[in-house]
C-alpha positions as a printed Julia matrix, in Angstrom:
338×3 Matrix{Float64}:
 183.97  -66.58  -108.38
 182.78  -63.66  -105.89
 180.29  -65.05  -103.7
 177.52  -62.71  -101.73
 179.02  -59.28  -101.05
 182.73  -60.16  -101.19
 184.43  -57.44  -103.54
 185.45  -59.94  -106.97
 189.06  -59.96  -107.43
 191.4   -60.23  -110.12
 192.15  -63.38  -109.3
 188.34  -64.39  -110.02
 188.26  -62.13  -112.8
 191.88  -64.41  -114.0
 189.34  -67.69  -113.39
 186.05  -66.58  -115.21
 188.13  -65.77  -118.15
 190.65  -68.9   -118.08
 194.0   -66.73  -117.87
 196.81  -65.98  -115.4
 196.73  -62.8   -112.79
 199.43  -61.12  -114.75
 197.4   -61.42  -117.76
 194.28  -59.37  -116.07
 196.68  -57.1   -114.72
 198.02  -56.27  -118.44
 194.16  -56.16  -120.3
 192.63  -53.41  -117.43
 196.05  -52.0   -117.46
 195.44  -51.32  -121.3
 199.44  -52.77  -121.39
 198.28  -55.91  -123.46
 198.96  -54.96  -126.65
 202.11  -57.59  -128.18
 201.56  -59.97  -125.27
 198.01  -61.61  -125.17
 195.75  -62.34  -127.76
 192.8   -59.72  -128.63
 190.45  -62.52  -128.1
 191.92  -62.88  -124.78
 192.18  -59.24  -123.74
 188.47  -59.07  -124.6
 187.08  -62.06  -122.69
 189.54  -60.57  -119.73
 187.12  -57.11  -119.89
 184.15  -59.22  -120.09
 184.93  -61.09  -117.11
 185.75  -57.86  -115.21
 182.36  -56.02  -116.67
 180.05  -59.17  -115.6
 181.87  -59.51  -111.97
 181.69  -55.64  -111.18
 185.65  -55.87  -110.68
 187.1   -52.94  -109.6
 191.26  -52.69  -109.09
 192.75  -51.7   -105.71
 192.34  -48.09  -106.44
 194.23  -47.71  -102.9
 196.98  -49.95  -104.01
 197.11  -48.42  -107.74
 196.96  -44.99  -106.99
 200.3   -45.54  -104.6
 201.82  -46.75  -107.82
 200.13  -44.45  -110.73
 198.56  -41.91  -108.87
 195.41  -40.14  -108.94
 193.73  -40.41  -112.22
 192.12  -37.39  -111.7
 189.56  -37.23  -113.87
 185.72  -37.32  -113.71
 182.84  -38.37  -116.0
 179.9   -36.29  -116.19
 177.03  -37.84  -117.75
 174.03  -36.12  -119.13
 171.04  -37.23  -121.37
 171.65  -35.1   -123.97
 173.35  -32.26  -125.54
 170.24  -31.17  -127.2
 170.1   -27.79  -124.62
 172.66  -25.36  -123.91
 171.79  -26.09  -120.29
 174.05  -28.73  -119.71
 176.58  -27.03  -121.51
 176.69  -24.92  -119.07
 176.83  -27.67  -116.39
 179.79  -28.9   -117.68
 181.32  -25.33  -117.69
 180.8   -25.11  -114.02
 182.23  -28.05  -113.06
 185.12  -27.95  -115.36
 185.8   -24.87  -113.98
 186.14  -26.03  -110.13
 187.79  -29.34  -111.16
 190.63  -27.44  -113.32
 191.62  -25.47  -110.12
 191.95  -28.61  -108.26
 193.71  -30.48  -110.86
 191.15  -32.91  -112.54
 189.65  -33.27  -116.25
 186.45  -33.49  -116.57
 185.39  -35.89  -119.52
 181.41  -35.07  -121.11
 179.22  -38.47  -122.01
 175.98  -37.35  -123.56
 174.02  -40.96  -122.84
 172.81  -42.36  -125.77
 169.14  -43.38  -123.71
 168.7   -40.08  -122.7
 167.67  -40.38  -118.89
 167.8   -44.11  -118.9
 170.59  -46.33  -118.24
 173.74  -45.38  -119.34
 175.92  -48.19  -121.43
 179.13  -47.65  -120.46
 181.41  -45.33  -122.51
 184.7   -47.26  -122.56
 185.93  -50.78  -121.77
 186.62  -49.91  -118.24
 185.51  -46.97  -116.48
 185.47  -47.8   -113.39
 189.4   -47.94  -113.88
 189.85  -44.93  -115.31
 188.08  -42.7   -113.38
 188.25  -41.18  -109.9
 184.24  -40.49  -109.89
 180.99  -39.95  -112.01
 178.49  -36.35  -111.64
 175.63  -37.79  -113.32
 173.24  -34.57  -114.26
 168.97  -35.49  -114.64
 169.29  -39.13  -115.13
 167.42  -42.21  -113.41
 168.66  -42.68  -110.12
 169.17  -46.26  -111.35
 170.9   -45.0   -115.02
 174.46  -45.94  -114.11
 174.57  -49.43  -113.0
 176.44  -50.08  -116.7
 179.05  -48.17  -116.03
 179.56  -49.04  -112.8
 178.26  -45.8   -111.28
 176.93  -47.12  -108.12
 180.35  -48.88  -106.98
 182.5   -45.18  -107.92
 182.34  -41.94  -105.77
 178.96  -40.65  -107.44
 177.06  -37.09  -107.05
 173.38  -36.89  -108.81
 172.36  -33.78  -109.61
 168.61  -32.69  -110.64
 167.34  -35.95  -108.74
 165.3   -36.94  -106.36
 167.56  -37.12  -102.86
 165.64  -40.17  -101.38
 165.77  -42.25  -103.92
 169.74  -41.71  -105.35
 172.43  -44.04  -105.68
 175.09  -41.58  -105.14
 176.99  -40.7   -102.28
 175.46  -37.19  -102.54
 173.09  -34.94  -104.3
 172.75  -31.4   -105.98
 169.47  -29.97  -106.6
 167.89  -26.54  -108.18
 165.2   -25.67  -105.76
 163.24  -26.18  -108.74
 160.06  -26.72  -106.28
 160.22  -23.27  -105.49
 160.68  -22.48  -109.29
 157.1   -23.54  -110.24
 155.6   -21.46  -106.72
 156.74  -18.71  -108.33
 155.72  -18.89  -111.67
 152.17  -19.96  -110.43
 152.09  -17.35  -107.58
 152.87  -14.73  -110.47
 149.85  -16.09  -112.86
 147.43  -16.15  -110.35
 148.76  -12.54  -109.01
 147.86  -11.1   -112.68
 144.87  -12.69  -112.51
 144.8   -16.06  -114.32
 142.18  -18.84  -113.45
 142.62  -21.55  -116.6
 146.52  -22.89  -117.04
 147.48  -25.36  -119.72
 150.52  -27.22  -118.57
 152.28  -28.2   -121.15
 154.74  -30.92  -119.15
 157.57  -32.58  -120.49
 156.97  -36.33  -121.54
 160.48  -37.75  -119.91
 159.85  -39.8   -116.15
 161.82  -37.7   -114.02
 161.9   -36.59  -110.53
 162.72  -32.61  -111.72
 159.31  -32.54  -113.83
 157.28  -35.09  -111.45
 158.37  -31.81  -108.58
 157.35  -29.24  -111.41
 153.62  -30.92  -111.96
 153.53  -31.15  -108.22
 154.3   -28.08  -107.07
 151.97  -26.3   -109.78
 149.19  -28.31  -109.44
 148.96  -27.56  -105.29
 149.05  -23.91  -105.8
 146.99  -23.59  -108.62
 144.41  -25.98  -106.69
 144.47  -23.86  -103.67
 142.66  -20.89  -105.41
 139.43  -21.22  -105.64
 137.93  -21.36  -109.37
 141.07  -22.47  -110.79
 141.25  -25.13  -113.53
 144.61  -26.68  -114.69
 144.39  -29.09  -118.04
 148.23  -31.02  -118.38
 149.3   -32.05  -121.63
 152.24  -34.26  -122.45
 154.71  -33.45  -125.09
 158.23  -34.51  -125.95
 161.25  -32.12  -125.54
 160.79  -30.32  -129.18
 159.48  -27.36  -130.62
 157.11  -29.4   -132.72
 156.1   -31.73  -130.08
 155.11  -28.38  -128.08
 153.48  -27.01  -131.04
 151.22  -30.18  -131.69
 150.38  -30.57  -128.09
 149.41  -27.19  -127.84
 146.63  -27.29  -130.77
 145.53  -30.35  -129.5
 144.91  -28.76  -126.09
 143.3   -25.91  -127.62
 140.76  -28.08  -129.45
 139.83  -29.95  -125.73
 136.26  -28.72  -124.57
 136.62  -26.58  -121.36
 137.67  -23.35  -120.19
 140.22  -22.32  -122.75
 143.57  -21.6   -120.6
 144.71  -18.1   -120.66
 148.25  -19.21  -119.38
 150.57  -21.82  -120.62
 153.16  -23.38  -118.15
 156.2   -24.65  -120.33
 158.75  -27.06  -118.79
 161.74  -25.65  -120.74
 161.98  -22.61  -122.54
 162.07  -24.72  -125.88
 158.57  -26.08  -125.6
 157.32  -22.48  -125.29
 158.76  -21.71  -128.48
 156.34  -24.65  -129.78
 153.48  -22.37  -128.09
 154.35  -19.77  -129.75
 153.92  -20.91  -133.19
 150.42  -22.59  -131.8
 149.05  -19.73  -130.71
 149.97  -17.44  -133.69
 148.33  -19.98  -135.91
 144.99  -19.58  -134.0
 145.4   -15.78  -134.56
 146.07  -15.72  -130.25
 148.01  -12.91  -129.04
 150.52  -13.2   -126.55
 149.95  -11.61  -123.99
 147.16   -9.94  -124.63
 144.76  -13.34  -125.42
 147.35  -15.81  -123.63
 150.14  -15.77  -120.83
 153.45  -17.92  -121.71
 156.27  -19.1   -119.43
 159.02  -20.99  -119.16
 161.63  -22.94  -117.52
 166.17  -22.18  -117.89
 165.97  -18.85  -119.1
 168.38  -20.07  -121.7
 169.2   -17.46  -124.82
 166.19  -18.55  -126.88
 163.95  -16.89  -123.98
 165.29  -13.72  -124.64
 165.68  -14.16  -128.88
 161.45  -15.28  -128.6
 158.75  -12.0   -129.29
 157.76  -11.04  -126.86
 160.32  -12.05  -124.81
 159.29  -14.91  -122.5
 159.27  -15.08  -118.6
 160.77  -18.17  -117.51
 162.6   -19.35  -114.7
 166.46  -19.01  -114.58
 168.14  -21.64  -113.57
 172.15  -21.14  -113.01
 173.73  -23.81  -115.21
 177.03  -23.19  -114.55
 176.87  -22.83  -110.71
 174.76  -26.05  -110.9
 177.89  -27.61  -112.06
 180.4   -26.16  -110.05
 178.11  -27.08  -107.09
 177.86  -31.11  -108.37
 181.81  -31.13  -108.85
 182.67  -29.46  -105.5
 180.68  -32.26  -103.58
 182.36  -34.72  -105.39
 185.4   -33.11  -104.22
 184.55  -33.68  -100.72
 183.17  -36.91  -101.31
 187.09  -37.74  -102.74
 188.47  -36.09   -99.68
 185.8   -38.02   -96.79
 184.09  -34.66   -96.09
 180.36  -34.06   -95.86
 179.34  -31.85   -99.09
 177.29  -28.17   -98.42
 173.39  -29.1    -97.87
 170.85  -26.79   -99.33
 169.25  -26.83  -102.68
 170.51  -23.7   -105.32
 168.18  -21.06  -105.42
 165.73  -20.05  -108.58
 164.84  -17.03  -110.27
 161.7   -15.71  -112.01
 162.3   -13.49  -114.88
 159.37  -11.83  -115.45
 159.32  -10.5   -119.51
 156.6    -9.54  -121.58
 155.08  -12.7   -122.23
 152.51  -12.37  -119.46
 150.25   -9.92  -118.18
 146.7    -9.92  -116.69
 144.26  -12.16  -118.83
 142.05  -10.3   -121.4
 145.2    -7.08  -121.74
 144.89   -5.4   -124.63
């Protein structure tokens, strides 16, 4: 067996599963089939999964080649935002020759089971997009080349990461509130543990706090339209200043704001400002149409791909977060505009 931090090899993976070295070499080969047992070629892939084995990708790629192909790994395809990540970088890897492969993780942010008997065989390196910096251990993300985007860059596994400067993001939708005027903010904050909406209630809370006779009231709600909505009328029925602007953390939860405030006979903006986070095609389909903050999907994942490409190729990826945009619609305006 592999002992401290020696790299297992097939000839312990051969031991913990009671066959020969040929015989591992045929199961993560996937050239098994009419010459072991299925019983066997399972408890080979077990064996490999529990030891972390990895094959010589040196020595196999002088054989095979390059597999060239990349996982990208999101929590969900819920949101035309990661569509749109995968767009990028399956744009940048189809000019330099790789397929890009799409795994929506069943746990959403959390760790990631892995998607086929072997990844780490098949692939030449993960982009993992706004998941746990500890989500890929299954799938042996932290032994393969690795980029994280959307997460936090002292805390990531992988070799490097992308990041919207999604700080800057929620300066500039609070700096535009408190320019029109606005002194009470709901938050209305995503209920998922993650660095990108930790930096969001961060970075609002500071600026909002540093104008005098400011209040802020954050309420939790999952990633849905009716979580939104139910949050919303909850937060309208808290005793306090009622908030005259509503922070979303994705354009969908504003939607859910929407339908709140029309039921309390609010008017938006006239009685309440609304804004969002993606600027995806809902923001513009919403009436009034909502100011949110655009975030570039698609260079997000060209960006994650191409510093996986140098991270292939032993080069040190571009630095610098991507910038953000405010789109500034009709859903705000100066509290009390009628």
């Amino acid at each position: 067996m592999a002992r401290g931090n020696t790299r297992p090899t097939s000839r312990d993976v051969a031991q913990a599963a009671g066959v020969s070295q040929a015989a591992v070499s045929l199961v993560l080969g996937d050239k098994w089939r009419g010459r072991v047992s299925e019983t066997t070629a399972e408890r080979v892939r077990e064996a490999a999964r529990e030891l972390g084995y990895r094959p010589n990708l040196a020595a196999r790629n002088l054989r095979l080649g390059h597999t060239r192909t990349v996982l990208l790994v999101v929590p969900a395809l819920t949101t035309e935002f990661f569509a749109g990540v995968y767009t990028g970088a399956a744009r940048v890897a189809a000019d330099h020759g790789f397929g890009v492969v799409l795994y929506p993780s069943p746990e959403g942010i959390g760790p990631a089971r892995d998607p086929f008997a072997s990844a780490q065989a098949a692939l030449d390196g993960v982009i993992a997009s706004s998941m746990a910096a500890d989500a890929l251990t299954a799938i042996r993300g932290d032994q393969l080349p690795l980029v994280m985007l959307d997460s936090d860059p002292t805390g990531s596994l992988g070799a490097a990461t992308v990041n919207l400067d999604i700080a800057d993001g929620a300066r500039q939708v609070a700096d535009h509130l408190l320019g029109l005027g606005h002194r009470h903010f709901l938050h209305l904050a995503a209920d998922i543990p993650s660095w990108t909406f930790d930096i969001r209630a961060r970075e609002l809370a500071g600026r909002v706090a540093a104008t005098p006779g400011t209040t802020l009231r954050t309420a939790h709600t999952p990633m849905t339209i009716e979580g939104a909505l139910a949050a919303t009328e909850t937060a309208l029925d808290t005793p306090g200043p009622r908030p005259t602007a509503v922070v979303c953390d994705d354009d969908k939860l504003a939607a859910g704001v929407y339908k709140a405030l029309r039921r309390r006979g609010l008017r938006i903006p006239d009685d309440v400002s609304v804004t969002g986070v993606d600027d995806i095609a809902l923001a513009a389909a919403l009436d009034p149409e909502l100011t949110t903050v655009r975030l570039d999907a698609e260079l997000f994942g060209e960006r994650g791909m191409q510093a996986l490409l140098a991270v292939l190729d032993g080069r040190t990826p571009d630095a610098g977060d991507i910038p953000v945009h405010l789109v500034v619609r009709a859903s705000t305006a100066p509290p009390g505009a009628s």
